[in-house]
Coordinates of C-alpha atoms in Angstrom, one line a residue:
X1 CA -14.8 6.5 45.1
X2 CA -18.2 8.0 44.3
X3 CA -19.8 11.4 43.9
X4 CA -23.6 11.4 44.1
X5 CA -25.6 14.6 44.1
X6 CA -29.3 14.8 43.4
X7 CA -31.5 17.7 42.4
X8 CA -29.0 20.5 43.4
X9 CA -27.9 23.6 41.6
X10 CA -24.1 23.2 41.3
X11 CA -21.7 26.1 41.6
X12 CA -18.6 26.6 39.6
X13 CA -16.5 25.7 42.7
X14 CA -18.3 22.4 43.1
X15 CA -17.8 21.6 39.4
X16 CA -14.1 22.4 39.7
X17 CA -13.8 20.0 42.7
X18 CA -15.7 17.3 40.7
X19 CA -13.4 17.7 37.6
X20 CA -10.3 17.6 39.8
X21 CA -11.4 14.3 41.3
X22 CA -12.1 13.0 37.8
X23 CA -8.6 14.0 36.5
X24 CA -7.0 12.4 39.6
X25 CA -8.7 9.1 38.8
X26 CA -10.3 8.9 42.2
X27 CA -13.9 8.6 41.1
X28 CA -15.6 5.4 40.0
X29 CA -19.2 6.6 40.2
X30 CA -20.4 10.1 39.2
X31 CA -24.1 10.8 39.7
X32 CA -25.5 14.3 39.0
X33 CA -29.1 13.1 38.8
X34 CA -31.5 16.0 38.2
X35 CA -28.9 18.7 39.0
X36 CA -28.7 22.2 37.4
X37 CA -25.4 23.3 35.9
X38 CA -24.4 25.9 33.3
X39 CA -23.5 25.0 29.7
X40 CA -19.9 25.9 30.5
X41 CA -19.8 23.7 33.6
X42 CA -21.4 20.8 31.7
X43 CA -18.6 21.1 29.2
X44 CA -16.0 21.0 32.1
X45 CA -17.6 17.8 33.5
X46 CA -17.5 16.1 30.0
X47 CA -13.8 17.0 29.6
X48 CA -13.1 15.6 33.1
X49 CA -15.0 12.4 32.2
X50 CA -13.0 12.1 29.0
X51 CA -9.7 12.3 30.9
X52 CA -10.7 9.9 33.7
X53 CA -9.3 6.4 33.7
X54 CA -11.3 5.3 36.8
X55 CA -14.9 6.4 36.0
X56 CA -17.0 3.3 35.7
X57 CA -20.6 4.7 36.1
X58 CA -21.9 8.0 34.8
X59 CA -25.4 9.1 35.9
X60 CA -26.8 12.1 34.0
X61 CA -30.5 11.2 34.6
X62 CA -33.4 13.5 34.6
X63 CA -32.8 16.1 32.0
X64 CA -29.1 17.0 32.4
X65 CA -28.4 16.3 28.8
X66 CA -31.0 18.8 27.8
X67 CA -30.0 20.0 24.4
X68 CA -28.1 19.0 21.2
X69 CA -24.9 20.9 22.3
X70 CA -24.7 18.9 25.4
X71 CA -25.2 15.7 23.4
X72 CA -22.3 16.6 21.2
X73 CA -20.1 17.3 24.3
X74 CA -21.0 14.0 25.9
X75 CA -20.3 12.2 22.6
X76 CA -16.8 13.8 22.4
X77 CA -16.1 12.7 26.0
X78 CA -17.1 9.1 25.3
X79 CA -14.9 8.9 22.2
X80 CA -11.9 9.6 24.4
X81 CA -13.0 7.8 27.6
X82 CA -12.2 4.1 27.9
X83 CA -13.4 3.2 31.4
X84 CA -17.2 4.0 31.6
X85 CA -19.2 0.7 31.9
X86 CA -22.6 2.1 32.7
X87 CA -24.2 5.3 31.3
X88 CA -27.5 6.6 32.6
X89 CA -29.5 9.1 30.5
X90 CA -33.0 8.4 31.8
X91 CA -35.3 11.3 31.3
X92 CA -33.2 13.2 28.8
X93 CA -34.9 14.7 25.7
X94 CA -32.5 13.0 23.3
X95 CA -35.0 12.1 20.5
X96 CA -33.7 10.1 17.6
X97 CA -31.7 13.0 16.3
X98 CA -29.7 13.3 19.6
X99 CA -29.1 9.5 19.7
X100 CA -27.8 9.6 16.2
X101 CA -25.1 12.1 17.3
X102 CA -24.3 10.0 20.4
X103 CA -24.4 6.6 18.7
X104 CA -21.0 6.6 17.0
X105 CA -19.3 7.1 20.4
X106 CA -21.5 4.4 22.0
X107 CA -20.7 2.0 19.1
X108 CA -16.9 2.2 19.5
X109 CA -16.7 2.4 23.3
X110 CA -14.6 -0.5 24.6
X111 CA -16.1 -0.9 28.0
X112 CA -19.8 0.2 27.9
X113 CA -22.0 -2.7 28.9
X114 CA -25.1 -1.0 30.5
X115 CA -27.2 1.8 29.0
X116 CA -30.3 3.5 30.3
X117 CA -32.2 5.4 27.6
X118 CA -35.6 5.3 29.4
X119 CA -38.0 8.3 28.8
X120 CA -35.6 9.7 26.1
X121 CA -38.4 10.5 23.5
X122 CA -37.1 7.8 21.1
X123 CA -38.8 6.5 18.0
X124 CA -38.2 3.7 15.5
X125 CA -35.0 5.3 14.1
X126 CA -33.5 5.4 17.6
X127 CA -34.4 1.7 18.1
X128 CA -32.6 0.9 14.9
X129 CA -29.4 2.5 16.2
X130 CA -29.7 0.7 19.5
X131 CA -30.0 -2.6 17.7
X132 CA -26.4 -2.0 16.5
X133 CA -25.3 -2.1 20.1
X134 CA -26.5 -5.7 20.4
X135 CA -24.0 -7.6 18.2
X136 CA -25.0 -11.1 17.1
X137 CA -21.7 -12.7 17.9
X138 CA -18.7 -12.3 20.2
X139 CA -16.6 -10.5 17.6
X140 CA -17.0 -7.2 19.5
X141 CA -18.3 -6.1 22.8
X142 CA -22.0 -5.2 23.2
X143 CA -24.5 -4.3 25.9
X144 CA -25.4 -6.6 28.7
X145 CA -28.1 -4.4 30.2
X146 CA -30.4 -2.1 28.3
X147 CA -33.3 0.1 29.6
X148 CA -35.8 1.6 27.2
X149 CA -38.6 2.3 29.6
X150 CA -41.3 4.9 28.7
X151 CA -40.5 5.6 25.1
X152 CA -44.1 5.6 23.7
X153 CA -43.0 7.0 20.3
X154 CA -41.7 3.6 19.3
X155 CA -44.1 1.6 17.1
X156 CA -44.7 -2.1 16.9
X157 CA -42.3 -2.1 13.9
X158 CA -39.5 -0.7 16.0
X159 CA -40.1 -3.2 18.8
X160 CA -40.2 -6.0 16.3
X161 CA -36.8 -4.9 15.1
X162 CA -35.5 -4.9 18.7
X163 CA -36.9 -8.4 19.3
X164 CA -34.9 -9.7 16.4
X165 CA -31.7 -8.1 17.7
X166 CA -32.4 -9.5 21.2
X167 CA -32.9 -13.0 19.8
X168 CA -29.5 -12.9 18.2
X169 CA -27.6 -10.9 20.7
X170 CA -24.6 -12.8 22.2
X171 CA -24.4 -10.8 25.4
X172 CA -27.6 -9.1 26.5
X173 CA -28.7 -10.2 30.0
X174 CA -31.2 -7.6 31.2
X175 CA -33.9 -5.8 29.1
X176 CA -36.2 -3.2 30.7
X177 CA -39.2 -2.2 28.5
X178 CA -41.6 -1.2 31.3
X179 CA -44.2 1.5 30.7
X180 CA -44.3 1.2 27.0
X181 CA -47.6 0.6 25.2
X182 CA -46.4 -2.8 23.8
X183 CA -49.6 -4.8 23.8
X184 CA -50.1 -8.5 23.1
X185 CA -48.7 -8.4 19.5
X186 CA -45.3 -7.1 20.6
X187 CA -45.3 -9.4 23.6
X188 CA -45.6 -12.3 21.2
X189 CA -42.5 -11.1 19.3
X190 CA -40.6 -10.8 22.5
X191 CA -41.6 -14.3 23.6
X192 CA -40.0 -15.7 20.4
X193 CA -36.9 -13.5 21.1
X194 CA -36.6 -14.8 24.6
X195 CA -37.0 -18.4 23.5
X196 CA -34.2 -17.9 20.9
X197 CA -31.8 -16.0 23.2
X198 CA -29.1 -17.9 25.1
X199 CA -28.3 -15.0 27.4
X200 CA -31.3 -13.0 28.4
X201 CA -32.0 -13.5 32.1
X202 CA -34.3 -10.5 33.1
X203 CA -37.2 -9.0 31.1
X204 CA -39.3 -6.2 32.6
X205 CA -42.7 -5.8 31.0
X206 CA -44.4 -3.9 33.8
X207 CA -47.3 -1.7 32.7
X208 CA -47.0 -2.5 29.0
X209 CA -50.7 -3.2 28.2
X210 CA -50.5 -7.0 28.3
X211 CA -53.4 -9.4 28.8
X212 CA -53.9 -13.1 29.6
X213 CA -53.2 -13.7 25.9
X214 CA -49.6 -12.5 26.3
X215 CA -49.2 -14.3 29.6
X216 CA -50.3 -17.6 28.1
X217 CA -47.8 -17.2 25.2
X218 CA -45.1 -16.5 27.7
X219 CA -46.1 -19.4 29.8
X220 CA -46.0 -21.8 26.9
X221 CA -42.6 -20.4 26.0
X222 CA -41.2 -21.0 29.5
X223 CA -42.8 -24.4 29.8
X224 CA -41.7 -25.8 26.4
X225 CA -38.5 -24.2 25.4
X226 CA -35.1 -24.1 27.1
X227 CA -34.4 -20.5 28.1
X228 CA -31.9 -18.5 30.1
X229 CA -34.7 -16.3 31.5
X230 CA -34.9 -16.2 35.3
X231 CA -37.0 -13.0 36.0
X232 CA -40.0 -11.9 34.1
X233 CA -41.8 -8.8 35.5
X234 CA -45.5 -8.6 34.6
X235 CA -47.0 -6.2 37.2
X236 CA -49.6 -3.6 36.3
X237 CA -50.9 -5.6 33.4
X238 CA -54.3 -7.1 32.9
X239 CA -53.0 -10.6 33.7
X240 CA -54.6 -12.9 36.2
X241 CA -52.6 -13.6 39.4
X242 CA -52.8 -17.4 38.6
X243 CA -51.0 -17.1 35.3
X244 CA -48.4 -14.8 36.8
X245 CA -47.8 -17.4 39.5
X246 CA -47.5 -20.3 37.1
X247 CA -44.9 -18.4 35.1
X248 CA -43.0 -17.5 38.3
X249 CA -43.1 -21.1 39.5
X250 CA -41.7 -22.4 36.2
X251 CA -38.9 -19.9 36.2
X252 CA -38.0 -20.8 39.8
X253 CA -37.9 -24.5 38.9
X254 CA -35.5 -23.8 36.1
X255 CA -33.2 -21.8 38.4
X256 CA -33.2 -24.6 41.0
X257 CA -32.3 -27.2 38.3
X258 CA -29.4 -25.1 37.1
X259 CA -28.1 -24.6 40.7
X260 CA -28.2 -28.4 41.2
X261 CA -26.4 -29.0 38.0
X262 CA -23.8 -26.4 38.9
X263 CA -23.1 -28.0 42.3
X264 CA -22.7 -31.4 40.5
X265 CA -20.3 -29.9 38.0
X266 CA -18.3 -28.4 40.8
X267 CA -18.2 -31.7 42.7
X268 CA -16.9 -33.5 39.6
X269 CA -14.2 -30.8 39.1
X270 CA -13.0 -31.2 42.7
X271 CA -13.0 -35.0 42.5
X272 CA -12.2 -36.2 38.9
X273 CA -12.7 -39.8 40.0
X274 CA -16.5 -39.4 40.3
X275 CA -18.1 -41.5 37.5
X276 CA -21.1 -40.6 35.5
X277 CA -23.8 -43.2 36.1
X278 CA -25.9 -42.0 33.2
X279 CA -23.8 -41.8 30.0
X280 CA -26.7 -40.0 28.2
X281 CA -26.7 -37.1 30.7
X282 CA -26.8 -33.7 28.9
X283 CA -24.4 -30.9 29.7
X284 CA -26.2 -27.7 30.7
X285 CA -24.7 -24.5 29.4
X286 CA -24.2 -22.2 32.4
X287 CA -24.1 -18.4 32.1
X288 CA -22.1 -16.5 34.8
X289 CA -24.2 -14.0 36.7
X290 CA -23.5 -10.3 36.7
X291 CA -24.2 -10.1 40.4
X292 CA -26.0 -6.9 41.3
X293 CA -27.4 -5.3 38.2
X294 CA -25.2 -2.6 36.9
X295 CA -28.2 -0.4 36.1
X296 CA -29.4 -0.8 39.7
X297 CA -26.4 0.5 41.4
X298 CA -27.5 4.1 41.3
X299 CA -31.0 5.5 41.5
X300 CA -32.8 6.8 38.4

């Protein structure tokens, strides 16, 4: 059910085999990470992906979508395809112009829930487009996992716009912003977004130029506000180990409390005759886990 090739120069015969498998609906995961293929063969792969009803993950990381013509072909494929859930374009020189061409297909895709646009040379205009993929209500499907690592062209204005979208997103569960020069100001915006979000469980801020000031803000947020957050990555920042440990401990406590509540709810469902001793007990909103991260199933 998977084809995974990394860093190879693909022949026409290999491309034909891949396309045949796509058309036969026997491939769930196609990864051509860092491979070399001709313009014509890239078009063949896109047409095969368009026709496939089984393809769930498409990994074109590390420069495969290398020009505007390829962006257009991928966009056309995604307009027809209905099955892709995860799209990996990490390390593609999309720029805002390329994302603008791809965005209409992303916006209407019925199944897409995980998107990796790390190191894609995006700026503020690209972020504005991405915010449209984070709908504020359940009226339409939106992203559950988003990676925007290493896009240093985005300014604090762009990150602020993303923070607002995250705060109101009804579905986003995982947000990776590692290796962007965010700084303490943007981290403060993100802390407010996390406190407002009812769904965000994982936030990666590794190597983003944060200091103890950011960590203290995040600590206060975790300590004083109910949040769905379970994992906060702060490695490679100028933050003391003590503050990082305090945040980690608080997040672990929250997860343990939810697990206890979940067990109690399950027990009550199995035995409806169990009485509530405390009539003032609060119901805790539980969010179902995604299991293994969709974006982690293939290597970048």
